[in-house]
Tab-separated table of C-alpha atoms in Angstrom:
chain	number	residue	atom	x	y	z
A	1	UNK	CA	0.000	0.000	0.000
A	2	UNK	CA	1.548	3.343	-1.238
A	3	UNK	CA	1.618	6.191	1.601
A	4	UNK	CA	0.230	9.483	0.836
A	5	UNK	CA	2.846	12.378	2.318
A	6	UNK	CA	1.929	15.740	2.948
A	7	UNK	CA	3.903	19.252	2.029
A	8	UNK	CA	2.227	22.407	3.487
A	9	UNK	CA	3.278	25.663	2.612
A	10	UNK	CA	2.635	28.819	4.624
A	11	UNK	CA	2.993	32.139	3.563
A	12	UNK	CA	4.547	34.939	6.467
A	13	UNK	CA	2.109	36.953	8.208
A	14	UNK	CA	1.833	40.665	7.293
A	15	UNK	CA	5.307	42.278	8.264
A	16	UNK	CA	6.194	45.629	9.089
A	17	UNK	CA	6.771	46.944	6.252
A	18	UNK	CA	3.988	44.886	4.079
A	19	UNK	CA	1.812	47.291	6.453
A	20	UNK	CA	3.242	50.418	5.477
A	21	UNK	CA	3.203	49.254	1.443
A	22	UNK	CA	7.055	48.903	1.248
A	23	UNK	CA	9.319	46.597	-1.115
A	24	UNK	CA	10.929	44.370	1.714
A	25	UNK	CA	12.579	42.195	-0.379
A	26	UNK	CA	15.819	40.859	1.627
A	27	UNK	CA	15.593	43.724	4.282
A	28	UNK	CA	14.778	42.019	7.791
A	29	UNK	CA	11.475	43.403	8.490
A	30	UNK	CA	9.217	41.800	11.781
A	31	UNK	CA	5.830	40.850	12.310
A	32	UNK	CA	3.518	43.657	12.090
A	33	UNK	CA	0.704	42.765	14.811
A	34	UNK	CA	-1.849	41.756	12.171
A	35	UNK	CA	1.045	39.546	11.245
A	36	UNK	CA	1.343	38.158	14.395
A	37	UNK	CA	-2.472	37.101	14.784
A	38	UNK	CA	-2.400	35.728	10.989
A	39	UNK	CA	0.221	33.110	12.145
A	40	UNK	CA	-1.909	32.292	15.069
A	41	UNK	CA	-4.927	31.673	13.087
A	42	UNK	CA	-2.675	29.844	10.575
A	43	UNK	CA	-1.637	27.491	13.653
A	44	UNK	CA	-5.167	26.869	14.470
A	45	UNK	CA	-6.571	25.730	11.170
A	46	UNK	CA	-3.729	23.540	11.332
A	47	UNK	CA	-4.156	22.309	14.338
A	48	UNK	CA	-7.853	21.621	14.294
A	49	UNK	CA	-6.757	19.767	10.924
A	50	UNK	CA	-5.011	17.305	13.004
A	51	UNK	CA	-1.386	18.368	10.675
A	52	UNK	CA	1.277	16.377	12.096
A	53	UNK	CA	4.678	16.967	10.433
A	54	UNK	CA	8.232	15.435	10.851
A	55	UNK	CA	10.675	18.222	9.304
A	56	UNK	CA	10.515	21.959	8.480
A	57	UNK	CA	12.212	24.697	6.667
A	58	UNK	CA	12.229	28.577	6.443
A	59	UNK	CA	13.967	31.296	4.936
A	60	UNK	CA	16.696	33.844	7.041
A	61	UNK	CA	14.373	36.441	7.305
A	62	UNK	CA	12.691	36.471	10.415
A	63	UNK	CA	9.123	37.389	8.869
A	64	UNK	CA	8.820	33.934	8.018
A	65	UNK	CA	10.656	32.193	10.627
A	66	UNK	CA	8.438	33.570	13.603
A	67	UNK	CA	5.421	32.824	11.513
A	68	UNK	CA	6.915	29.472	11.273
A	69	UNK	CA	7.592	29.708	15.404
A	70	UNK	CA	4.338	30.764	15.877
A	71	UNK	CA	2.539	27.946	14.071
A	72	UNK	CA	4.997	25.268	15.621
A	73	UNK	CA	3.830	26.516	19.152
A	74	UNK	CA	0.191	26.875	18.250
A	75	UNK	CA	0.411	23.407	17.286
A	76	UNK	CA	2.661	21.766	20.151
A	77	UNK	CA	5.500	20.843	17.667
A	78	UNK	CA	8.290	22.846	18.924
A	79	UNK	CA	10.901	20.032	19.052
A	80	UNK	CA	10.673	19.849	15.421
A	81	UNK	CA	13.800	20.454	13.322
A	82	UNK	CA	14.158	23.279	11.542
A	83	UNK	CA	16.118	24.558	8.745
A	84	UNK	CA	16.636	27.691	7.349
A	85	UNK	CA	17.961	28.740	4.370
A	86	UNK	CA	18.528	32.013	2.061
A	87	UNK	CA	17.534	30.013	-1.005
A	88	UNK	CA	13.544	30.591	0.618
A	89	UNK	CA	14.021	34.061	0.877
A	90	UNK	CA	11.765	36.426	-0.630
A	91	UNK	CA	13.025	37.722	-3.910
A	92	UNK	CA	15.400	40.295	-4.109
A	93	UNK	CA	13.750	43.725	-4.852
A	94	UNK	CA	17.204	45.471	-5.298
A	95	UNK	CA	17.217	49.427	-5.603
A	96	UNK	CA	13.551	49.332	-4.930
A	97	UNK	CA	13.890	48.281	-1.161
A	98	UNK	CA	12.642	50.514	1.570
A	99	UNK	CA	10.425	52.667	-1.152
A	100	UNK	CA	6.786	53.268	-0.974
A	101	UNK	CA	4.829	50.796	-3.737
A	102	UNK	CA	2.163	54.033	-4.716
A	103	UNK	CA	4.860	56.533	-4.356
A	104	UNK	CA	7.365	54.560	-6.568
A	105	UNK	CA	4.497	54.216	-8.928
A	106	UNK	CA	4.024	58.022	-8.689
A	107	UNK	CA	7.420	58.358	-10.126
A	108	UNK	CA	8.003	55.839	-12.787
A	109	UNK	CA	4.195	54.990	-13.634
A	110	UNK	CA	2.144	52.593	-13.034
A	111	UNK	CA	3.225	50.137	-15.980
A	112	UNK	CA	6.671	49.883	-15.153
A	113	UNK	CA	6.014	49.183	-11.577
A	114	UNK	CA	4.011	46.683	-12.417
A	115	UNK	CA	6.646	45.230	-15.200
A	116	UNK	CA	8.757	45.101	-12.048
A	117	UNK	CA	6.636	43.353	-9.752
A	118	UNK	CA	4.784	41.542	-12.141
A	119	UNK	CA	6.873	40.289	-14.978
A	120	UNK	CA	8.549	36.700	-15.394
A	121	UNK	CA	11.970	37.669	-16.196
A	122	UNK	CA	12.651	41.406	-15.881
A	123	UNK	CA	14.225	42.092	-12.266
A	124	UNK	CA	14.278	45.738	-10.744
A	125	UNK	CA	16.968	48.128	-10.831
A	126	UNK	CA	19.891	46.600	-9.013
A	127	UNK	CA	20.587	47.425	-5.098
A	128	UNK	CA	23.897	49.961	-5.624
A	129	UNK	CA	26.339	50.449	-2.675
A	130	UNK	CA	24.974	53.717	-1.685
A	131	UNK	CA	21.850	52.453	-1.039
A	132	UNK	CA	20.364	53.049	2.436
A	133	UNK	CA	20.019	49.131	3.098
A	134	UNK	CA	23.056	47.714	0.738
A	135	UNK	CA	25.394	47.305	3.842
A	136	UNK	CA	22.856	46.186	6.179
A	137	UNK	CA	21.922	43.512	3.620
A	138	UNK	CA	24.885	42.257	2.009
A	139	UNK	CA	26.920	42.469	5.440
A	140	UNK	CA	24.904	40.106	7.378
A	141	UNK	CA	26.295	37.294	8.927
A	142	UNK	CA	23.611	35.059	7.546
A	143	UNK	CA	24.872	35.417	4.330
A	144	UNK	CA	29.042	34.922	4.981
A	145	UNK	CA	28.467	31.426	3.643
A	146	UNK	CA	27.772	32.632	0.352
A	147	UNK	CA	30.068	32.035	-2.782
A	148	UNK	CA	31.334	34.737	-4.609
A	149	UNK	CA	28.566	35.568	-7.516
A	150	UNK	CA	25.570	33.971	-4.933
A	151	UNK	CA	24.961	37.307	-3.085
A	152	UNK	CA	21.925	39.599	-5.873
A	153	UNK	CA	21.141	42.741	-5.921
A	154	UNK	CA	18.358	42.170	-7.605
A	155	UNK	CA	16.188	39.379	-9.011
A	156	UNK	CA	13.117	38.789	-11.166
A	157	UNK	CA	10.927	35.986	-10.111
A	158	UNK	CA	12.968	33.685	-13.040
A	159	UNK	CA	15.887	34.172	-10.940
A	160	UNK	CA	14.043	33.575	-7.582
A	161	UNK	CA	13.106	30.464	-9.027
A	162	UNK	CA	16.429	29.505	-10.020
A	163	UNK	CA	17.894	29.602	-6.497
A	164	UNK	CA	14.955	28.343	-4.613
A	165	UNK	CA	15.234	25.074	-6.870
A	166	UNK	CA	18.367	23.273	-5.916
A	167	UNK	CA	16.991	23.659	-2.216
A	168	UNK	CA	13.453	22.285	-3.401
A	169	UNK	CA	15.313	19.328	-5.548
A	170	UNK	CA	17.941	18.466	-3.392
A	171	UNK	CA	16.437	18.671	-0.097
A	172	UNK	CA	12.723	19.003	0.336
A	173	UNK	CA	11.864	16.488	-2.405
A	174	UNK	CA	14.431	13.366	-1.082
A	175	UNK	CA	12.727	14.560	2.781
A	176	UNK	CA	9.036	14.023	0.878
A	177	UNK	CA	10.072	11.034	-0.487
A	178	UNK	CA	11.587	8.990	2.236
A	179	UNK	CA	8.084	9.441	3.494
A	180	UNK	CA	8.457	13.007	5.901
A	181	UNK	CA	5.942	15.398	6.051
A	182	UNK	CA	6.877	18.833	5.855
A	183	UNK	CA	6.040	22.463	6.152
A	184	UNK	CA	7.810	25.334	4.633
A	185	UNK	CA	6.876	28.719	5.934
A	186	UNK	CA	8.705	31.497	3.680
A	187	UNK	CA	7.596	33.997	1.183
A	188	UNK	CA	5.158	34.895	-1.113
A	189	UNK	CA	7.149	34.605	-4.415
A	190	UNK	CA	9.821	31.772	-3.379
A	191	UNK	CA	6.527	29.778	-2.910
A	192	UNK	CA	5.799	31.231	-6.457
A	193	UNK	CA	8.458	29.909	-7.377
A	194	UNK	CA	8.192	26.442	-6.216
A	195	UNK	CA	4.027	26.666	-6.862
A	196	UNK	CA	5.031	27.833	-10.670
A	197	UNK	CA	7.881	24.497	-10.339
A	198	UNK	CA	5.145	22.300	-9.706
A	199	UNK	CA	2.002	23.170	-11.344
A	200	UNK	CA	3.243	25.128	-14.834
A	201	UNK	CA	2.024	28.533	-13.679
A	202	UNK	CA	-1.324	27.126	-12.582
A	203	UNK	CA	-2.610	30.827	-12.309
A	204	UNK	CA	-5.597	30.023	-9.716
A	205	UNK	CA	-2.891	29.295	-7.642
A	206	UNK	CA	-0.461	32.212	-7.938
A	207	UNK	CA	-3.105	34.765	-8.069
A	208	UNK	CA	-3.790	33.569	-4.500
A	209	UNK	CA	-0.477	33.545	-3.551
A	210	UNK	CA	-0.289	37.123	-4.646
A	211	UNK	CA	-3.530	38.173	-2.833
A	212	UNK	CA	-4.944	35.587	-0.192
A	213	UNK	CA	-7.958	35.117	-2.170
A	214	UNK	CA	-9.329	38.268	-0.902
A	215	UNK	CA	-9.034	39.893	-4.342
A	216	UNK	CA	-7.513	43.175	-2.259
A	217	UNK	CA	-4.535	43.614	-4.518
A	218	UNK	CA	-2.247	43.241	-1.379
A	219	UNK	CA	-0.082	40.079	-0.967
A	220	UNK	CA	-1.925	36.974	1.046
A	221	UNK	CA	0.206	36.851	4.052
A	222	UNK	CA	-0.431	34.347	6.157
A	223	UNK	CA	-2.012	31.746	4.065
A	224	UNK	CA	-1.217	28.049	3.452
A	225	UNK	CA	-1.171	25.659	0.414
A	226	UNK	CA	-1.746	21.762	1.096
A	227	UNK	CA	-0.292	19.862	-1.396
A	228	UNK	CA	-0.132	15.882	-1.242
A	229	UNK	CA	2.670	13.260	-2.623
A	230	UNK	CA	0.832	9.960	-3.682
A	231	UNK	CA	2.199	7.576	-6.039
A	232	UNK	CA	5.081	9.524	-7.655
A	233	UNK	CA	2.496	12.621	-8.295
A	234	UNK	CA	1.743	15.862	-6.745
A	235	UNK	CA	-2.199	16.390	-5.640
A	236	UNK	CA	-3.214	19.834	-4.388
A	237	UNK	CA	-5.614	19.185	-2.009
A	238	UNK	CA	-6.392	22.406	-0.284
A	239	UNK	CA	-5.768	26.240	-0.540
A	240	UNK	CA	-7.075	29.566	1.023
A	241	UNK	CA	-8.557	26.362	3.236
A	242	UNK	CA	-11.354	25.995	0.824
A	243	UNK	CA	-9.870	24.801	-2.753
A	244	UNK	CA	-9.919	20.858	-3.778
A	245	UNK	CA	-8.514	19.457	-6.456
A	246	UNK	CA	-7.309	15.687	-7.449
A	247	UNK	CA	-5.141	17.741	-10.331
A	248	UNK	CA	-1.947	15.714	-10.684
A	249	UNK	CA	1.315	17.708	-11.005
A	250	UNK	CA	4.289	16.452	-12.752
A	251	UNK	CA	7.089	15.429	-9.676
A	252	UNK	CA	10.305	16.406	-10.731
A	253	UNK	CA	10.987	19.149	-13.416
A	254	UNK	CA	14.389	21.354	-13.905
A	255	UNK	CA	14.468	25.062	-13.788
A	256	UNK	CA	17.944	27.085	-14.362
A	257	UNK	CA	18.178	31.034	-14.806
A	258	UNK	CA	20.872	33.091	-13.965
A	259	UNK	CA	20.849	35.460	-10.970
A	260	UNK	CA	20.894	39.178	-11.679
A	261	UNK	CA	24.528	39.204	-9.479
A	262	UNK	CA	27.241	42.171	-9.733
């Protein structure tokens, strides 16, 4: 009898700066306190669903990882192990970071705002070294690991996807496999990015990863994706804790871009 394993993916409660209509991007923002209470509510609907899981991962960006705190609490699975890694992080919004989303649309119109936020492979002006948050980024100790050429400055969602991948393929997917169930907790387009992976830009899907199904316009922090591994296929079984679906993904696919490094 073939097991059926579960992956659940959570997207961050609202941050800080989601609040105040900011690019975050890579810049270490917290847990606004509508945040806070989206990761408890998250915690609950996964709790009442009886969720059990055996391994979990998160990005360096603690946004996600106390959402991913939060729910492990909420759920009594504290003791779990937990991973993190930049290769979840949320993609890199270079020399947009820190500005105002209606403001910077003020400036440069509305169409190439939305280019940059919304196209597949054009990323946003590069982060330069004058910029307010270049030093507090790219001098972090989380990222001293990192070979020469890994570090952006900026990246379109193609090159999200491309280092979120190896991570997904080399880790998650062996974890599924050998029968663990996981959670991820990260960010709304690194979960794009592994969504697009897995589903060939299945666009119910990524609109709701880019507004929480509440049509708003404004990124669905907070929510969670149930997808299920059963005999070498990907089922999505439940989103915005509503959707169904027997849909059968294709396991394993390859994606390679290059980064938008300097």
């Amino acid at each position: 009898m073939t097991t059926a394993h579960k992956l659940v993916i959570v997207r961050h409660g609202e941050s800080e700066w989601n609040q105040y209509n900011k690019f975050c991007g890579w810049f270490d923002a917290d847990l606004s306190e509508k945040g806070l209470e989206e990761a408890k509510r998250g915690a609950k609907a996964i709790k009442d669903a009886g969720m059990k899981f055996d391994i979990c991962h998160t990005s360096v960006l603690k946004r996600a990882v106390k959402t991913l705190w939060t729910i492990l609490e909420g759920t009594d699975q504290m003791w779990l192990p937990v991973y993190r890694t930049w290769r979840l992080n949320e993609r890199h919004y270079g020399g947009l970071t820190g500005l105002n989303k209606a403001e910077t649309a003020e400036k440069h119109g509305e169409e190439q705002v939305k280019i940059w936020r919304r196209s597949f492979d054009i990323p946003p002006p590069p982060m330069e070294h004058d910029h307010a948050f270049h030093k507090i980024i790219s001098e972090s100790r989380r990222y001293k690991g990192l070979k020469p050429g890994e570090l952006p400055t900026c990246e379109s969602l193609k090159d999200t996807i491309a280092r979120a991948l190896p991570y997904w393929n080399d880790v998650i997917v062996p974890e599924i496999k050998a029968g663990k169930n996981v959670i991820i907790a990260a960010h709304g387009n690194s979960l794009r990015g592994i969504v697009k992976h897995l589903e060939g830009w299945y666009y119910g899907l990524l609109q709701w990863l880019d507004t929480g199904g509440s049509g708003s316009g404004r990124g669905g922090t907070g929510k969670r994706l149930e997808l299920m591994f059963h005999k070498e296929c990907w089922h999505v079984v439940k989103h915005h804790m509503t959707h169904r679906s027997n849909r059968c993904i294709a396991p394993e696919q390859t994606e390679r871009s290059a980064a938008c490094n300097k």
